[in-house]
Amino acid sequence: MFKRIAAAAALLAALAGCGEVDGASGDGGGETLTVFAAASLTETFTELGKTFEESHPGTDVRFGFAGSSTLAQQITQGAPADVFASASPATMKTVTDAGDAAGEPRVFTTNRLVIAVPKDDPGGVRSVRDLAGEDLRVVVCAEQVPCGAAAAKALAAAGVTVEPVSKEKDVKAVLTKVRLGEADAGLVYRTDAKAAGGDVTGIEFAAAAEAVNDYPIVRVADAPRPGLAKEFIDLVTGPRGRAVLGAAGFRAP
């Protein structure tokens, strides 16, 4: 009983706070597919969710977007998700090790970091070495989420020591601080910098190539809608999914 209550609470928290698809209320009389996905997939999966709904009349797609480690924990606690798409194999392993994945996860795309700076670049950032400046306000993801683990690895590869002013729960939180001018720079995925349009500038750096993240996707064991889950995964890994992800700046695995 306690596990079911905790799972329901986790699901509600994920759906309420992490980018639920507009109009996917689940009260349309049809089936509801629940997808837990890394925050960096917000824009692309929202678009693919709408595509899925158009090809499956009466079906609502609901998303829980958040840091992959948070979502993995919620699934292992019994949150009734159908699909899980993570930003790293390490966080996916939390789900597979718990026996909560149906089959082997499939890597469907990759992503890498850039330095995001506000459009007026108040810190004068030109390279990754500038992030070590004492007066520069740098924000990164917490290391337990994939973007944070990648940031630590990339900075180590660059030989740069950074004292961030904060470590955020997911990459969207880092991006928000840069967009609002609350940080002079942040390490985000190149896809997030691109999705921000002219609000931020994404600066590529060579050491990011040492910390490329693979994104695996899997159907959750005991998924309430296993058939729809498989079809959604087929959409993500198929031509339409590759096109949407590629347009957003993701790379093929």
Coordinates of C-alpha atoms in Angstrom, one line a residue:
M1 CA 0.0 0.0 0.0
F2 CA 2.7 2.5 1.0
K3 CA 4.6 1.7 -2.2
R4 CA 1.6 2.4 -4.4
I5 CA 0.9 5.7 -2.6
A6 CA 4.5 6.7 -3.0
A7 CA 4.5 5.8 -6.6
A8 CA 1.3 7.8 -7.3
A9 CA 2.8 10.8 -5.5
A10 CA 6.0 10.5 -7.5
L11 CA 4.1 10.3 -10.8
L12 CA 2.0 13.3 -9.9
A13 CA 5.1 15.3 -9.0
A14 CA 6.8 14.4 -12.2
L15 CA 3.8 15.2 -14.4
A16 CA 3.0 18.4 -12.5
G17 CA 6.4 19.9 -12.3
C18 CA 8.2 18.7 -15.4
G19 CA 6.7 19.8 -18.6
E20 CA 3.5 17.9 -19.1
V21 CA 2.3 18.0 -22.7
D22 CA -0.3 20.7 -23.3
G23 CA -3.8 19.2 -23.7
A24 CA -2.7 15.7 -22.6
S25 CA -4.9 15.6 -19.6
G26 CA -5.7 11.9 -19.8
D27 CA -9.4 12.6 -19.5
G28 CA -10.3 12.3 -23.1
G29 CA -11.9 8.9 -22.8
G30 CA -9.0 7.1 -24.5
E31 CA -5.8 5.6 -23.4
T32 CA -2.9 7.5 -21.7
L33 CA 0.7 6.8 -22.4
T34 CA 3.1 8.0 -19.7
V35 CA 6.7 8.8 -20.7
F36 CA 9.4 9.7 -18.3
A37 CA 12.2 11.5 -20.2
A38 CA 15.4 13.4 -19.4
A39 CA 14.8 17.2 -19.2
S40 CA 17.0 17.7 -22.2
L41 CA 14.5 15.9 -24.3
T42 CA 11.6 18.3 -23.5
E43 CA 11.3 20.0 -26.8
T44 CA 11.9 17.0 -29.1
F45 CA 9.7 14.5 -27.1
T46 CA 6.9 17.1 -26.8
E47 CA 6.9 17.3 -30.6
L48 CA 7.1 13.6 -31.0
G49 CA 4.3 13.2 -28.5
K50 CA 2.0 15.3 -30.6
T51 CA 2.9 13.3 -33.7
F52 CA 2.0 10.1 -31.7
E53 CA -1.3 11.5 -30.6
E54 CA -2.2 12.5 -34.2
S55 CA -1.5 8.9 -35.4
H56 CA -3.3 7.4 -32.4
P57 CA -6.7 9.2 -32.1
G58 CA -8.0 9.1 -28.6
T59 CA -4.6 8.5 -27.0
D60 CA -3.0 11.1 -24.7
V61 CA 0.7 11.2 -24.2
R62 CA 1.8 12.5 -20.8
F63 CA 5.4 13.4 -20.0
G64 CA 7.4 13.6 -16.8
F65 CA 10.6 15.6 -17.7
A66 CA 13.3 15.9 -15.1
G67 CA 16.8 14.9 -14.2
S68 CA 17.3 11.3 -15.3
S69 CA 18.4 10.1 -11.8
T70 CA 15.2 11.5 -10.3
L71 CA 13.1 9.7 -12.8
A72 CA 15.0 6.5 -12.5
Q73 CA 14.4 6.6 -8.7
Q74 CA 10.7 7.2 -9.2
I75 CA 10.4 4.2 -11.5
T76 CA 12.2 1.9 -9.1
Q77 CA 9.8 3.1 -6.4
G78 CA 6.9 2.0 -8.5
A79 CA 5.8 5.0 -10.5
P80 CA 3.5 3.7 -13.3
A81 CA 5.4 4.9 -16.3
D82 CA 5.3 3.2 -19.7
V83 CA 8.6 4.4 -21.2
F84 CA 11.8 5.7 -19.8
A85 CA 14.3 7.7 -21.8
S86 CA 17.5 8.6 -19.9
A87 CA 20.4 10.9 -20.7
S88 CA 23.0 8.4 -19.7
P89 CA 23.5 4.6 -19.5
A90 CA 24.5 5.0 -15.8
T91 CA 21.1 6.3 -14.8
M92 CA 19.3 3.8 -17.0
K93 CA 21.3 1.1 -15.1
T94 CA 19.4 2.1 -11.9
V95 CA 16.2 0.9 -13.6
T96 CA 17.7 -2.2 -15.3
D97 CA 19.4 -3.4 -12.1
A98 CA 16.1 -3.1 -10.2
G99 CA 14.4 -5.3 -12.8
D100 CA 12.1 -2.5 -13.9
A101 CA 13.1 -2.5 -17.6
A102 CA 11.4 -4.7 -20.2
G103 CA 14.3 -5.9 -22.3
E104 CA 17.5 -4.2 -23.2
P105 CA 17.6 -0.4 -23.4
R106 CA 18.4 1.0 -26.8
V107 CA 20.7 4.0 -27.4
F108 CA 18.8 6.3 -29.8
T109 CA 20.9 9.5 -29.8
T110 CA 23.8 11.3 -28.3
N111 CA 24.5 14.8 -26.9
R112 CA 27.4 16.9 -25.8
L113 CA 28.0 20.0 -23.7
V114 CA 28.6 23.6 -24.6
I115 CA 29.2 26.7 -22.6
A116 CA 26.1 28.8 -22.5
V117 CA 26.4 32.5 -21.8
P118 CA 23.8 35.3 -21.8
K119 CA 23.5 37.0 -25.2
D120 CA 25.3 40.1 -23.8
D121 CA 28.0 37.9 -22.4
P122 CA 28.8 40.0 -19.2
G123 CA 31.6 37.6 -18.2
G124 CA 33.4 37.9 -21.5
V125 CA 33.7 34.1 -21.8
R126 CA 35.6 32.9 -24.8
S127 CA 36.9 29.5 -23.8
V128 CA 36.5 26.8 -21.2
R129 CA 39.6 28.2 -19.4
D130 CA 37.7 31.4 -18.7
L131 CA 35.3 29.4 -16.5
A132 CA 38.0 29.3 -13.8
G133 CA 37.8 33.0 -13.3
E134 CA 37.3 33.9 -9.6
D135 CA 34.6 36.5 -10.3
L136 CA 32.7 34.5 -12.9
R137 CA 29.4 33.1 -11.8
V138 CA 29.3 29.6 -13.3
V139 CA 26.4 27.1 -12.9
V140 CA 26.5 23.4 -13.6
C141 CA 24.3 20.4 -13.0
A142 CA 24.7 18.3 -9.9
E143 CA 27.0 15.4 -10.5
Q144 CA 24.3 12.7 -9.8
V145 CA 22.4 13.8 -13.0
P146 CA 24.0 13.0 -16.4
C147 CA 24.7 16.6 -17.4
G148 CA 26.6 17.1 -14.1
A149 CA 28.6 13.9 -14.6
A150 CA 29.4 15.0 -18.1
A151 CA 30.4 18.5 -16.9
A152 CA 32.8 17.1 -14.3
K153 CA 34.3 14.8 -16.9
A154 CA 34.7 17.5 -19.5
L155 CA 36.2 20.0 -17.1
A156 CA 38.7 17.4 -15.9
A157 CA 39.6 16.6 -19.5
A158 CA 40.2 20.3 -20.1
G159 CA 42.3 20.6 -17.0
V160 CA 40.1 23.4 -15.6
T161 CA 39.0 23.7 -12.0
V162 CA 35.7 25.5 -11.6
E163 CA 34.0 26.6 -8.4
P164 CA 30.3 26.8 -9.4
V165 CA 28.0 29.2 -7.6
S166 CA 25.3 26.5 -7.7
K167 CA 24.7 22.9 -8.9
E168 CA 21.3 22.4 -10.3
K169 CA 18.9 19.5 -10.4
D170 CA 18.8 19.3 -14.2
V171 CA 20.0 21.0 -17.4
K172 CA 16.9 23.2 -17.8
A173 CA 17.5 24.7 -14.4
V174 CA 21.1 25.6 -15.5
L175 CA 19.8 27.1 -18.7
T176 CA 17.2 29.2 -16.9
K177 CA 19.8 30.8 -14.6
V178 CA 21.9 31.7 -17.6
R179 CA 18.8 33.1 -19.5
L180 CA 17.8 35.2 -16.5
G181 CA 21.3 36.6 -16.1
E182 CA 21.6 34.9 -12.7
A183 CA 24.8 33.2 -14.0
D184 CA 27.6 34.4 -16.3
A185 CA 28.0 30.9 -17.8
G186 CA 26.7 27.4 -17.5
L187 CA 27.4 24.0 -18.9
V188 CA 24.4 22.7 -20.8
Y189 CA 23.8 20.4 -23.7
R190 CA 24.2 21.9 -27.2
T191 CA 20.6 21.1 -27.9
D192 CA 19.4 23.2 -24.9
A193 CA 21.5 26.2 -26.0
K194 CA 20.0 25.8 -29.5
A195 CA 16.5 25.6 -28.1
A196 CA 17.0 28.8 -26.2
G197 CA 17.3 30.7 -29.5
G198 CA 18.9 34.1 -29.2
D199 CA 18.6 34.2 -25.4
V200 CA 22.0 32.5 -25.0
T201 CA 25.1 31.8 -27.0
G202 CA 26.5 28.2 -27.0
I203 CA 30.3 28.0 -27.1
E204 CA 31.8 24.7 -28.2
F205 CA 34.9 23.4 -26.5
A206 CA 37.1 20.5 -27.5
A207 CA 37.1 18.7 -24.1
A208 CA 33.3 18.2 -24.4
A209 CA 34.1 15.4 -26.9
E210 CA 35.5 13.4 -24.0
A211 CA 32.1 13.5 -22.2
V212 CA 29.5 12.7 -24.9
N213 CA 26.3 11.3 -23.4
D214 CA 24.5 8.3 -24.9
Y215 CA 20.7 8.4 -24.5
P216 CA 19.0 5.0 -24.0
I217 CA 15.3 4.3 -24.1
V218 CA 13.3 1.3 -22.8
R219 CA 9.8 0.1 -22.0
V220 CA 9.2 -0.1 -18.3
A221 CA 8.4 -3.5 -16.9
D222 CA 4.8 -3.8 -16.0
A223 CA 4.0 -0.7 -18.2
P224 CA 0.3 0.0 -18.0
R225 CA 0.3 0.4 -21.8
P226 CA 2.9 -2.0 -23.2
G227 CA 1.7 -1.9 -26.8
L228 CA 1.6 1.9 -26.9
A229 CA 5.0 2.0 -25.2
K230 CA 6.6 -0.1 -27.9
E231 CA 5.0 2.0 -30.7
F232 CA 6.3 5.2 -29.1
I233 CA 9.8 3.8 -28.8
D234 CA 9.5 2.8 -32.5
L235 CA 8.6 6.4 -33.3
V236 CA 11.6 7.8 -31.4
T237 CA 14.0 5.3 -33.0
G238 CA 12.5 5.5 -36.4
P239 CA 12.9 8.0 -39.3
R240 CA 10.6 10.6 -37.7
G241 CA 12.4 10.5 -34.4
R242 CA 15.8 10.8 -36.0
A243 CA 14.6 13.8 -38.0
V244 CA 13.2 15.6 -35.0
L245 CA 16.3 14.8 -32.8
G246 CA 18.7 15.8 -35.6
A247 CA 17.0 19.1 -36.2
A248 CA 17.4 19.9 -32.5
G249 CA 21.1 19.2 -32.6
F250 CA 21.2 15.7 -31.3
R251 CA 23.6 13.3 -33.0
A252 CA 23.1 9.7 -34.2
P253 CA 24.6 7.1 -31.8

